[in-house]
Amino acid sequence: MRLFHREPKVDQLKVVIVGAGEVGYHISHRLAQEHKQVVVIDQDENALRRVSEILDVQTILGSGSSPEVLKDAGAANADIFLAVTDSDEVNIIACLFANIIAPNAKKLARIRNEEYSGYSKELSEELLNISAVINPEVEVIKSIDRLLSMPGAVDFNEFAAGKIKLIGVRMGHGPLLGQALIDFRSVVPDTNVIIAAIVRDNKLIIPGGSDTIQQDDIVYFVCKDTSIESVRKASGRSLDPIKNAFIIGGGNIGFRLASLFDKKGIHTKIVDSNPDRCSVLAEKLDAPLVLCGDGTDQEFLQEENIAEMDVVVSLTSDEETNILTSLLAKNLGVKKTVTRVNKLAYQPLIKAVGIDHSVSPRLSAVNSILQYVRQGNVLSSVSISGEGAEALEAIAENNSEIVGKPIKDLPFPKGTLVIGIMRDREVIIPSGDSVIHPDDRIIILTTPENVARVEQALLVKLQSV
């Protein structure tokens, strides 16, 4: 075991992360941005060096399944323990010892094997006291489902049991183009619609009245579920649901997605190049049509009338193949493409080459894990514009800083907005004068550097004795 140079911070939420791979690195990056005390454990010296050279975290070389290494990492004092290596077995054993060393820590494990995932309840409640089992394949299906719930959008999330929508739309035309936001209500009189953020040239803007909507901006609208038509008119985009889907890649993720599409009544074709796998898919799937072929074969795609599909989803294990098939599908007239990309470094390049959406099982797992590490009564957390912002849904506790004050007077840093409130069954798209009540479900949009302050405001204040 070897200890690297970072010194631990004090008086902060302490997070111990086992695994310095893509998932561990990106979680560490997010938490370090929020000034949390982070310790990363891994056996790969090169992976740890990448973490220690770029991030302000403590790193320890050793096995996360070793109780001595966990003790040396200070796991006994951890508030949160994350086991996110590529090995399910290491993650389970790490949580086993963490449960002994730090029984009160919140524990999460990344587990991909279906056999283990089938015992998630026992792992969570009976054996290891794990707060959540995160399966990257399940999480990426959820990401794809959100993206395709509103195909005309580039980003889509729901809060307050689906009653509040956050819809990101790329502005190519429509009545808002060239309009200053101070004139927003003259264009969009529906008071149940607001603009929460703008992404321009990959930079997030929390807009003010003087900001103007420009060509190719991604505009994030917040609206009630009854006001989607107002967003459609304002953005000039069709937001109709998909009816026909074509999946390339019949692995576990492709199978899961085809099953989901079947339940939703979406006409689905799924193709794989392996005849044995196609036989398995044909046995397990009912309505979806299983095809044996090459997703990079233009003639094959044309024979299957690919141009008539609303969306093509490329989900093979080879990201270069996925990118190639998506570009080919776009060239053949497909309206929308979704591409599985494993290397997170490739993500910024995807839109530059003309692909509509990219998804990553690892990044989906990161987003899912983040909601569990949030302080305060946080119900859900999603990343917006890559990692440029985060939307949190939380319960307003009776004795927290945010209750009983107009939103404009809340102790939030600049760049933080309350974009929705659900009170009992009433949904409120708030103004600066809106007041948060105890037990309200609130949705907050903030930037990574402001998350810690938002968490502090959500926490219940200690009563003086």
Short mmCIF file of C-alpha atoms in Angstrom, two decimals:
data_model
loop_
_atom_site.label_atom_id
_atom_site.label_comp_id
_atom_site.label_asym_id
_atom_site.label_seq_id
_atom_site.Cartn_x
_atom_site.Cartn_y
_atom_site.Cartn_z
CA MET A 1 0.00 0.00 0.00
CA ARG A 2 1.23 3.47 -0.85
CA LEU A 3 -0.12 6.87 0.15
CA PHE A 4 0.02 9.75 -2.33
CA HIS A 5 0.56 13.39 -1.54
CA ARG A 6 -2.91 14.89 -0.95
CA GLU A 7 -3.75 15.81 2.63
CA PRO A 8 -7.32 15.25 3.80
CA LYS A 9 -9.59 18.20 4.43
CA VAL A 10 -11.38 18.68 7.71
CA ASP A 11 -14.94 19.53 8.78
CA GLN A 12 -16.42 18.37 5.49
CA LEU A 13 -18.53 15.51 4.23
CA LYS A 14 -16.10 12.61 3.82
CA VAL A 15 -16.51 10.28 0.83
CA VAL A 16 -14.42 7.13 0.31
CA ILE A 17 -14.44 5.86 -3.27
CA VAL A 18 -13.16 2.39 -4.18
CA GLY A 19 -12.24 2.46 -7.87
CA ALA A 20 -10.38 5.11 -9.89
CA GLY A 21 -11.74 4.09 -13.30
CA GLU A 22 -14.07 6.24 -15.41
CA VAL A 23 -16.93 6.11 -12.88
CA GLY A 24 -14.71 6.72 -9.85
CA TYR A 25 -12.80 9.50 -11.60
CA HIS A 26 -15.91 11.42 -12.66
CA ILE A 27 -17.60 11.10 -9.27
CA SER A 28 -14.37 12.30 -7.62
CA HIS A 29 -14.23 15.20 -10.05
CA ARG A 30 -17.77 16.29 -9.23
CA LEU A 31 -17.35 15.95 -5.46
CA ALA A 32 -13.96 17.71 -5.47
CA GLN A 33 -15.58 20.62 -7.32
CA GLU A 34 -18.04 20.80 -4.44
CA HIS A 35 -15.16 20.94 -1.90
CA LYS A 36 -16.00 17.62 -0.29
CA GLN A 37 -13.29 15.53 1.36
CA VAL A 38 -12.65 12.66 -1.07
CA VAL A 39 -10.40 9.61 -0.69
CA VAL A 40 -9.92 7.33 -3.73
CA ILE A 41 -8.60 3.76 -3.44
CA ASP A 42 -7.33 1.67 -6.36
CA GLN A 43 -4.71 -0.95 -7.19
CA ASP A 44 -3.84 0.71 -10.50
CA GLU A 45 -1.06 3.24 -9.91
CA ASN A 46 -1.59 4.90 -13.30
CA ALA A 47 -5.30 5.41 -12.66
CA LEU A 48 -4.52 6.91 -9.25
CA ARG A 49 -1.88 9.19 -10.73
CA ARG A 50 -4.45 10.59 -13.17
CA VAL A 51 -6.77 11.33 -10.25
CA SER A 52 -4.13 12.87 -7.96
CA GLU A 53 -2.57 15.05 -10.66
CA ILE A 54 -5.85 16.58 -11.79
CA LEU A 55 -8.11 16.55 -8.73
CA ASP A 56 -7.75 17.86 -5.21
CA VAL A 57 -8.39 14.50 -3.53
CA GLN A 58 -6.47 12.00 -1.41
CA THR A 59 -5.43 8.76 -3.15
CA ILE A 60 -4.38 5.40 -1.71
CA LEU A 61 -2.77 2.55 -3.64
CA GLY A 62 -4.20 -0.76 -2.53
CA SER A 63 -7.18 -3.12 -2.77
CA GLY A 64 -10.55 -1.70 -1.79
CA SER A 65 -11.55 -5.18 -0.65
CA SER A 66 -8.82 -5.16 2.02
CA PRO A 67 -10.06 -4.14 5.49
CA GLU A 68 -6.59 -2.80 6.40
CA VAL A 69 -6.55 -0.56 3.34
CA LEU A 70 -10.05 0.69 4.17
CA LYS A 71 -8.96 1.49 7.73
CA ASP A 72 -5.87 3.34 6.47
CA ALA A 73 -8.11 5.32 4.12
CA GLY A 74 -10.15 6.53 7.09
CA ALA A 75 -13.25 4.59 6.10
CA ALA A 76 -14.30 4.43 9.77
CA ASN A 77 -15.01 8.18 9.59
CA ALA A 78 -16.65 8.13 6.15
CA ASP A 79 -20.09 9.61 5.67
CA ILE A 80 -20.46 7.96 2.26
CA PHE A 81 -18.76 4.84 0.88
CA LEU A 82 -18.85 4.15 -2.87
CA ALA A 83 -17.62 0.88 -4.42
CA VAL A 84 -17.47 1.50 -8.16
CA THR A 85 -14.69 -0.71 -9.59
CA ASP A 86 -15.25 -2.79 -12.74
CA SER A 87 -15.41 -5.93 -10.55
CA ASP A 88 -18.75 -6.74 -8.92
CA GLU A 89 -17.00 -9.10 -6.51
CA VAL A 90 -14.55 -6.44 -5.31
CA ASN A 91 -17.42 -3.98 -4.85
CA ILE A 92 -19.46 -6.45 -2.80
CA ILE A 93 -16.51 -7.44 -0.58
CA ALA A 94 -15.56 -3.77 -0.12
CA CYS A 95 -19.09 -3.00 1.08
CA LEU A 96 -19.00 -6.06 3.36
CA PHE A 97 -15.96 -4.74 5.23
CA ALA A 98 -17.21 -1.15 5.07
CA ASN A 99 -20.36 -2.30 6.82
CA ILE A 100 -18.19 -3.59 9.67
CA ILE A 101 -15.74 -0.66 9.76
CA ALA A 102 -18.27 2.14 9.12
CA PRO A 103 -21.76 0.77 9.85
CA ASN A 104 -23.36 4.23 9.80
CA ALA A 105 -21.91 5.31 6.45
CA LYS A 106 -24.21 5.43 3.44
CA LYS A 107 -22.96 2.69 1.08
CA LEU A 108 -23.49 2.30 -2.66
CA ALA A 109 -22.21 -0.48 -4.93
CA ARG A 110 -21.88 -0.64 -8.71
CA ILE A 111 -23.06 -4.13 -9.71
CA ARG A 112 -23.59 -5.22 -13.32
CA ASN A 113 -24.04 -9.00 -13.12
CA GLU A 114 -27.70 -9.96 -13.49
CA GLU A 115 -27.31 -12.80 -10.98
CA TYR A 116 -26.12 -10.37 -8.30
CA SER A 117 -28.60 -7.64 -9.27
CA GLY A 118 -31.41 -10.12 -8.68
CA TYR A 119 -30.46 -10.10 -4.98
CA SER A 120 -30.30 -6.32 -4.64
CA LYS A 121 -32.94 -6.31 -1.90
CA GLU A 122 -31.01 -8.85 0.17
CA LEU A 123 -27.75 -6.96 -0.39
CA SER A 124 -29.40 -3.70 0.58
CA GLU A 125 -31.47 -4.73 3.57
CA GLU A 126 -30.09 -7.96 5.01
CA LEU A 127 -26.42 -8.59 4.24
CA LEU A 128 -24.46 -5.43 3.50
CA ASN A 129 -26.77 -2.55 4.44
CA ILE A 130 -26.17 -0.99 1.00
CA SER A 131 -28.28 2.09 0.35
CA ALA A 132 -28.44 1.39 -3.38
CA VAL A 133 -27.19 -1.08 -5.97
CA ILE A 134 -26.34 0.76 -9.19
CA ASN A 135 -26.48 -1.24 -12.44
CA PRO A 136 -24.98 0.86 -15.29
CA GLU A 137 -26.97 -1.04 -17.91
CA VAL A 138 -30.26 -0.26 -16.17
CA GLU A 139 -29.26 3.37 -15.69
CA VAL A 140 -28.35 3.87 -19.37
CA ILE A 141 -31.75 2.49 -20.39
CA LYS A 142 -33.36 5.10 -18.14
CA SER A 143 -31.24 7.79 -19.84
CA ILE A 144 -32.30 6.64 -23.32
CA ASP A 145 -35.93 6.46 -22.24
CA ARG A 146 -35.80 10.07 -21.01
CA LEU A 147 -34.14 11.27 -24.21
CA LEU A 148 -36.70 9.58 -26.44
CA SER A 149 -39.76 10.51 -24.40
CA MET A 150 -39.61 13.81 -26.30
CA PRO A 151 -37.57 13.27 -29.48
CA GLY A 152 -37.66 16.91 -30.63
CA ALA A 153 -35.70 17.84 -27.51
CA VAL A 154 -31.96 17.34 -26.93
CA ASP A 155 -32.48 16.86 -23.19
CA PHE A 156 -35.55 15.93 -21.17
CA ASN A 157 -36.16 15.35 -17.48
CA GLU A 158 -39.22 15.04 -15.27
CA PHE A 159 -39.76 16.01 -11.65
CA ALA A 160 -42.59 16.00 -9.12
CA ALA A 161 -43.94 12.66 -10.37
CA GLY A 162 -43.86 13.90 -13.97
CA LYS A 163 -45.84 17.07 -13.33
CA ILE A 164 -42.85 19.39 -13.95
CA LYS A 165 -40.80 19.04 -17.13
CA LEU A 166 -37.31 20.36 -17.88
CA ILE A 167 -36.94 20.37 -21.68
CA GLY A 168 -33.75 21.32 -23.54
CA VAL A 169 -34.39 22.36 -27.16
CA ARG A 170 -31.89 23.46 -29.80
CA MET A 171 -33.13 26.71 -31.34
CA GLY A 172 -33.06 26.64 -35.12
CA HIS A 173 -36.21 28.68 -35.70
CA GLY A 174 -39.35 29.73 -33.84
CA PRO A 175 -40.71 32.98 -32.42
CA LEU A 176 -38.15 33.21 -29.60
CA LEU A 177 -35.15 33.39 -31.92
CA GLY A 178 -33.50 36.80 -31.59
CA GLN A 179 -35.77 37.80 -28.69
CA ALA A 180 -34.43 39.27 -25.45
CA LEU A 181 -35.74 37.40 -22.41
CA ILE A 182 -37.18 40.60 -20.98
CA ASP A 183 -39.79 40.25 -23.75
CA PHE A 184 -40.36 36.54 -23.10
CA ARG A 185 -43.97 36.95 -21.91
CA SER A 186 -44.95 38.85 -25.05
CA VAL A 187 -43.94 35.75 -27.04
CA VAL A 188 -44.93 33.06 -24.51
CA PRO A 189 -47.90 34.33 -22.46
CA ASP A 190 -48.28 30.96 -20.70
CA THR A 191 -47.11 31.70 -17.13
CA ASN A 192 -46.54 27.99 -16.57
CA VAL A 193 -43.45 28.15 -18.81
CA ILE A 194 -40.10 29.74 -17.91
CA ILE A 195 -36.56 29.57 -19.29
CA ALA A 196 -34.11 28.19 -16.73
CA ALA A 197 -30.85 28.05 -18.68
CA ILE A 198 -29.18 28.49 -22.04
CA VAL A 199 -26.25 26.48 -23.39
CA ARG A 200 -24.21 28.38 -25.99
CA ASP A 201 -20.96 27.05 -27.45
CA ASN A 202 -20.92 24.36 -24.71
CA LYS A 203 -21.11 27.03 -21.98
CA LEU A 204 -23.99 27.20 -19.52
CA ILE A 205 -25.72 30.55 -19.02
CA ILE A 206 -28.18 31.26 -16.23
CA PRO A 207 -29.96 33.99 -18.17
CA GLY A 208 -31.14 37.45 -17.22
CA GLY A 209 -33.60 39.76 -18.94
CA SER A 210 -30.96 41.25 -21.25
CA ASP A 211 -29.90 37.86 -22.68
CA THR A 212 -31.06 37.08 -26.21
CA ILE A 213 -31.93 33.69 -27.72
CA GLN A 214 -29.51 32.95 -30.56
CA GLN A 215 -29.34 30.41 -33.39
CA ASP A 216 -28.18 26.94 -32.17
CA ASP A 217 -28.63 27.83 -28.48
CA ILE A 218 -29.93 24.95 -26.38
CA VAL A 219 -32.69 26.53 -24.32
CA TYR A 220 -33.91 24.75 -21.18
CA PHE A 221 -37.62 25.33 -20.63
CA VAL A 222 -39.38 24.51 -17.37
CA CYS A 223 -43.10 23.89 -17.65
CA LYS A 224 -46.04 22.07 -16.17
CA ASP A 225 -47.01 18.83 -17.87
CA THR A 226 -50.05 20.66 -19.27
CA SER A 227 -47.92 23.31 -21.04
CA ILE A 228 -45.78 21.21 -23.40
CA GLU A 229 -47.68 22.62 -26.38
CA SER A 230 -46.60 26.14 -25.36
CA VAL A 231 -42.97 24.98 -25.36
CA ARG A 232 -43.43 23.39 -28.78
CA LYS A 233 -44.80 26.61 -30.25
CA ALA A 234 -42.10 28.73 -28.60
CA SER A 235 -39.25 26.51 -29.80
CA GLY A 236 -40.64 25.72 -33.23
CA ARG A 237 -39.87 22.02 -32.67
CA SER A 238 -42.01 18.91 -32.98
CA LEU A 239 -42.12 17.16 -29.61
CA ASP A 240 -44.20 14.17 -30.72
CA PRO A 241 -43.29 10.74 -29.27
CA ILE A 242 -41.54 8.10 -31.39
CA LYS A 243 -43.50 5.28 -33.04
CA ASN A 244 -40.81 3.29 -34.87
CA ALA A 245 -37.35 2.39 -33.52
CA PHE A 246 -34.34 0.50 -34.88
CA ILE A 247 -31.80 -0.91 -32.41
CA ILE A 248 -28.33 -1.93 -33.57
CA GLY A 249 -26.67 -4.28 -31.09
CA GLY A 250 -28.48 -7.13 -29.36
CA GLY A 251 -26.43 -7.31 -26.17
CA ASN A 252 -27.89 -6.86 -22.69
CA ILE A 253 -28.55 -3.15 -23.18
CA GLY A 254 -30.12 -3.64 -26.61
CA PHE A 255 -32.33 -6.42 -25.25
CA ARG A 256 -33.43 -4.31 -22.29
CA LEU A 257 -34.28 -1.38 -24.56
CA ALA A 258 -36.22 -3.56 -27.02
CA SER A 259 -38.23 -4.97 -24.10
CA LEU A 260 -38.99 -1.44 -22.86
CA PHE A 261 -40.03 -0.26 -26.33
CA ASP A 262 -42.29 -3.31 -26.63
CA LYS A 263 -44.05 -2.39 -23.37
CA LYS A 264 -44.54 1.16 -24.65
CA GLY A 265 -46.10 -0.03 -27.90
CA ILE A 266 -43.23 1.22 -30.08
CA HIS A 267 -42.72 -0.78 -33.28
CA THR A 268 -39.16 -2.05 -32.90
CA LYS A 269 -36.53 -3.80 -35.00
CA ILE A 270 -33.34 -5.06 -33.35
CA VAL A 271 -30.31 -6.26 -35.32
CA ASP A 272 -27.23 -8.23 -34.28
CA SER A 273 -24.45 -9.79 -36.34
CA ASN A 274 -24.22 -12.95 -34.21
CA PRO A 275 -26.72 -15.66 -35.31
CA ASP A 276 -26.64 -17.39 -31.91
CA ARG A 277 -27.46 -14.13 -30.14
CA CYS A 278 -30.26 -13.48 -32.62
CA SER A 279 -31.77 -16.86 -31.74
CA VAL A 280 -31.70 -15.95 -28.04
CA LEU A 281 -33.31 -12.57 -28.74
CA ALA A 282 -36.02 -14.16 -30.90
CA GLU A 283 -36.90 -16.53 -28.06
CA LYS A 284 -37.02 -13.82 -25.40
CA LEU A 285 -38.71 -11.00 -27.34
CA ASP A 286 -42.32 -11.08 -28.44
CA ALA A 287 -43.33 -8.22 -30.74
CA PRO A 288 -39.89 -6.74 -31.67
CA LEU A 289 -38.58 -8.04 -34.99
CA VAL A 290 -35.12 -9.65 -34.63
CA LEU A 291 -32.79 -9.32 -37.64
CA CYS A 292 -29.41 -10.94 -38.20
CA GLY A 293 -27.14 -8.56 -40.08
CA ASP A 294 -24.45 -5.89 -40.08
CA GLY A 295 -25.51 -2.45 -38.84
CA THR A 296 -22.73 -0.84 -40.88
CA ASP A 297 -24.00 -2.38 -44.16
CA GLN A 298 -25.74 0.38 -46.10
CA GLU A 299 -27.57 -2.01 -48.43
CA PHE A 300 -28.90 -4.00 -45.47
CA LEU A 301 -30.16 -0.85 -43.76
CA GLN A 302 -31.87 0.35 -46.93
CA GLU A 303 -33.57 -3.03 -47.37
CA GLU A 304 -34.95 -2.64 -43.84
CA ASN A 305 -36.37 0.82 -44.73
CA ILE A 306 -34.15 2.56 -42.19
CA ALA A 307 -35.27 6.01 -43.43
CA GLU A 308 -38.78 5.34 -42.10
CA MET A 309 -37.53 4.94 -38.53
CA ASP A 310 -38.10 7.74 -36.02
CA VAL A 311 -34.89 6.81 -34.21
CA VAL A 312 -31.87 4.54 -34.59
CA VAL A 313 -30.13 3.52 -31.36
CA SER A 314 -26.60 2.10 -31.75
CA LEU A 315 -25.70 -0.02 -28.71
CA THR A 316 -22.91 -2.40 -29.67
CA SER A 317 -19.91 -2.75 -27.35
CA ASP A 318 -17.67 -1.06 -29.96
CA GLU A 319 -18.09 2.72 -29.92
CA GLU A 320 -16.42 3.25 -33.31
CA THR A 321 -19.04 0.93 -34.83
CA ASN A 322 -21.78 2.82 -33.00
CA ILE A 323 -20.57 6.17 -34.31
CA LEU A 324 -20.27 4.83 -37.86
CA THR A 325 -23.76 3.28 -37.87
CA SER A 326 -25.30 6.46 -36.48
CA LEU A 327 -23.65 8.62 -39.14
CA LEU A 328 -24.75 6.16 -41.82
CA ALA A 329 -28.33 6.21 -40.50
CA LYS A 330 -28.40 10.02 -40.54
CA ASN A 331 -27.09 9.99 -44.11
CA LEU A 332 -29.90 7.62 -45.08
CA GLY A 333 -32.55 10.00 -43.70
CA VAL A 334 -33.19 8.89 -40.13
CA LYS A 335 -34.64 11.72 -38.03
CA LYS A 336 -32.82 11.00 -34.78
CA THR A 337 -29.89 8.90 -33.58
CA VAL A 338 -28.71 7.79 -30.15
CA THR A 339 -25.19 6.39 -29.82
CA ARG A 340 -23.58 4.42 -27.02
CA VAL A 341 -20.13 5.86 -26.31
CA ASN A 342 -18.06 4.24 -23.57
CA LYS A 343 -15.12 6.65 -23.54
CA LEU A 344 -16.37 9.79 -21.82
CA ALA A 345 -13.66 11.81 -23.57
CA TYR A 346 -15.54 11.19 -26.85
CA GLN A 347 -18.75 12.78 -25.59
CA PRO A 348 -17.99 16.40 -26.67
CA LEU A 349 -17.15 15.20 -30.20
CA ILE A 350 -20.46 13.48 -30.84
CA LYS A 351 -22.60 16.51 -31.72
CA ALA A 352 -19.73 17.97 -33.75
CA VAL A 353 -19.97 15.06 -36.20
CA GLY A 354 -23.76 15.29 -36.51
CA ILE A 355 -25.03 12.67 -34.04
CA ASP A 356 -28.05 13.78 -32.02
CA HIS A 357 -27.49 12.05 -28.68
CA SER A 358 -24.80 10.02 -26.97
CA VAL A 359 -25.23 7.86 -23.89
CA SER A 360 -22.72 6.14 -21.65
CA PRO A 361 -23.47 3.42 -19.09
CA ARG A 362 -20.67 4.85 -16.93
CA LEU A 363 -21.94 8.43 -17.06
CA SER A 364 -25.50 7.24 -16.41
CA ALA A 365 -24.19 5.39 -13.33
CA VAL A 366 -22.40 8.56 -12.17
CA ASN A 367 -25.60 10.60 -12.42
CA SER A 368 -27.55 7.97 -10.52
CA ILE A 369 -24.95 7.75 -7.76
CA LEU A 370 -24.83 11.52 -7.28
CA GLN A 371 -28.40 11.73 -6.02
CA TYR A 372 -27.49 9.41 -3.14
CA VAL A 373 -24.52 11.49 -1.99
CA ARG A 374 -26.51 14.71 -1.73
CA GLN A 375 -27.17 16.13 1.72
CA GLY A 376 -30.63 17.32 2.65
CA ASN A 377 -33.80 15.45 1.76
CA VAL A 378 -32.92 15.03 -1.94
CA LEU A 379 -35.26 12.82 -3.97
CA SER A 380 -33.46 12.94 -7.31
CA SER A 381 -30.55 14.58 -9.09
CA VAL A 382 -29.77 14.89 -12.81
CA SER A 383 -26.91 16.50 -14.68
CA ILE A 384 -27.76 19.20 -17.20
CA SER A 385 -25.61 20.04 -20.21
CA GLY A 386 -23.07 17.31 -19.52
CA GLU A 387 -21.78 18.32 -16.12
CA GLY A 388 -22.38 22.06 -16.50
CA ALA A 389 -25.29 22.13 -14.07
CA GLU A 390 -27.37 19.93 -11.81
CA ALA A 391 -31.10 19.85 -11.13
CA LEU A 392 -32.03 18.66 -7.63
CA GLU A 393 -35.48 17.68 -6.44
CA ALA A 394 -35.77 17.91 -2.67
CA ILE A 395 -38.24 18.16 0.19
CA ALA A 396 -38.23 21.50 2.01
CA GLU A 397 -37.65 20.60 5.65
CA ASN A 398 -39.57 22.60 8.25
CA ASN A 399 -36.50 24.10 9.91
CA SER A 400 -34.25 24.66 6.88
CA GLU A 401 -33.04 28.02 5.60
CA ILE A 402 -35.26 27.97 2.53
CA VAL A 403 -38.66 27.83 4.26
CA GLY A 404 -40.83 30.90 4.85
CA LYS A 405 -38.92 33.33 2.62
CA PRO A 406 -39.56 34.69 -0.87
CA ILE A 407 -37.35 32.89 -3.39
CA LYS A 408 -35.60 36.15 -4.26
CA ASP A 409 -34.37 36.35 -0.62
CA LEU A 410 -33.11 32.78 -0.30
CA PRO A 411 -29.46 32.20 0.74
CA PHE A 412 -28.51 30.81 -2.64
CA PRO A 413 -25.40 31.88 -4.58
CA LYS A 414 -25.63 33.51 -8.01
CA GLY A 415 -26.41 30.99 -10.71
CA THR A 416 -28.89 29.02 -8.58
CA LEU A 417 -32.61 29.01 -9.41
CA VAL A 418 -35.73 27.45 -7.91
CA ILE A 419 -37.47 26.30 -11.08
CA GLY A 420 -40.45 24.40 -9.70
CA ILE A 421 -42.54 23.75 -6.59
CA MET A 422 -45.08 21.02 -5.91
CA ARG A 423 -47.29 21.66 -2.88
CA ASP A 424 -49.66 18.80 -2.10
CA ARG A 425 -50.97 18.21 -5.63
CA GLU A 426 -50.55 21.78 -6.84
CA VAL A 427 -47.69 22.52 -9.23
CA ILE A 428 -46.21 26.02 -9.14
CA ILE A 429 -43.82 27.54 -11.67
CA PRO A 430 -42.39 30.09 -9.24
CA SER A 431 -41.55 33.77 -9.45
CA GLY A 432 -39.14 35.67 -7.20
CA ASP A 433 -42.01 36.43 -4.81
CA SER A 434 -43.06 32.79 -4.37
CA VAL A 435 -42.58 31.46 -0.82
CA ILE A 436 -41.51 27.87 -0.05
CA HIS A 437 -43.59 26.06 2.58
CA PRO A 438 -42.58 23.12 4.76
CA ASP A 439 -42.85 19.78 2.92
CA ASP A 440 -42.91 21.41 -0.53
CA ARG A 441 -41.17 19.41 -3.25
CA ILE A 442 -38.81 21.88 -4.86
CA ILE A 443 -36.62 21.67 -7.96
CA ILE A 444 -33.40 23.64 -7.86
CA LEU A 445 -31.04 24.27 -10.80
CA THR A 446 -27.47 25.06 -9.81
CA THR A 447 -23.86 24.80 -10.97
CA PRO A 448 -21.36 22.26 -9.52
CA GLU A 449 -19.44 24.90 -7.55
CA ASN A 450 -22.68 25.96 -5.83
CA VAL A 451 -23.98 22.50 -4.87
CA ALA A 452 -22.38 22.54 -1.41
CA ARG A 453 -24.11 25.83 -0.52
CA VAL A 454 -27.44 24.51 -1.79
CA GLU A 455 -27.02 21.35 0.30
CA GLN A 456 -26.31 23.49 3.35
CA ALA A 457 -29.50 25.47 2.79
CA LEU A 458 -31.52 22.25 2.49
CA LEU A 459 -30.25 20.85 5.78
CA VAL A 460 -32.26 21.26 8.96
CA LYS A 461 -30.72 23.89 11.23
CA LEU A 462 -29.82 22.71 14.73
CA GLN A 463 -31.99 24.22 17.42
CA SER A 464 -30.11 26.21 20.07
CA VAL A 465 -30.45 24.73 23.56
#
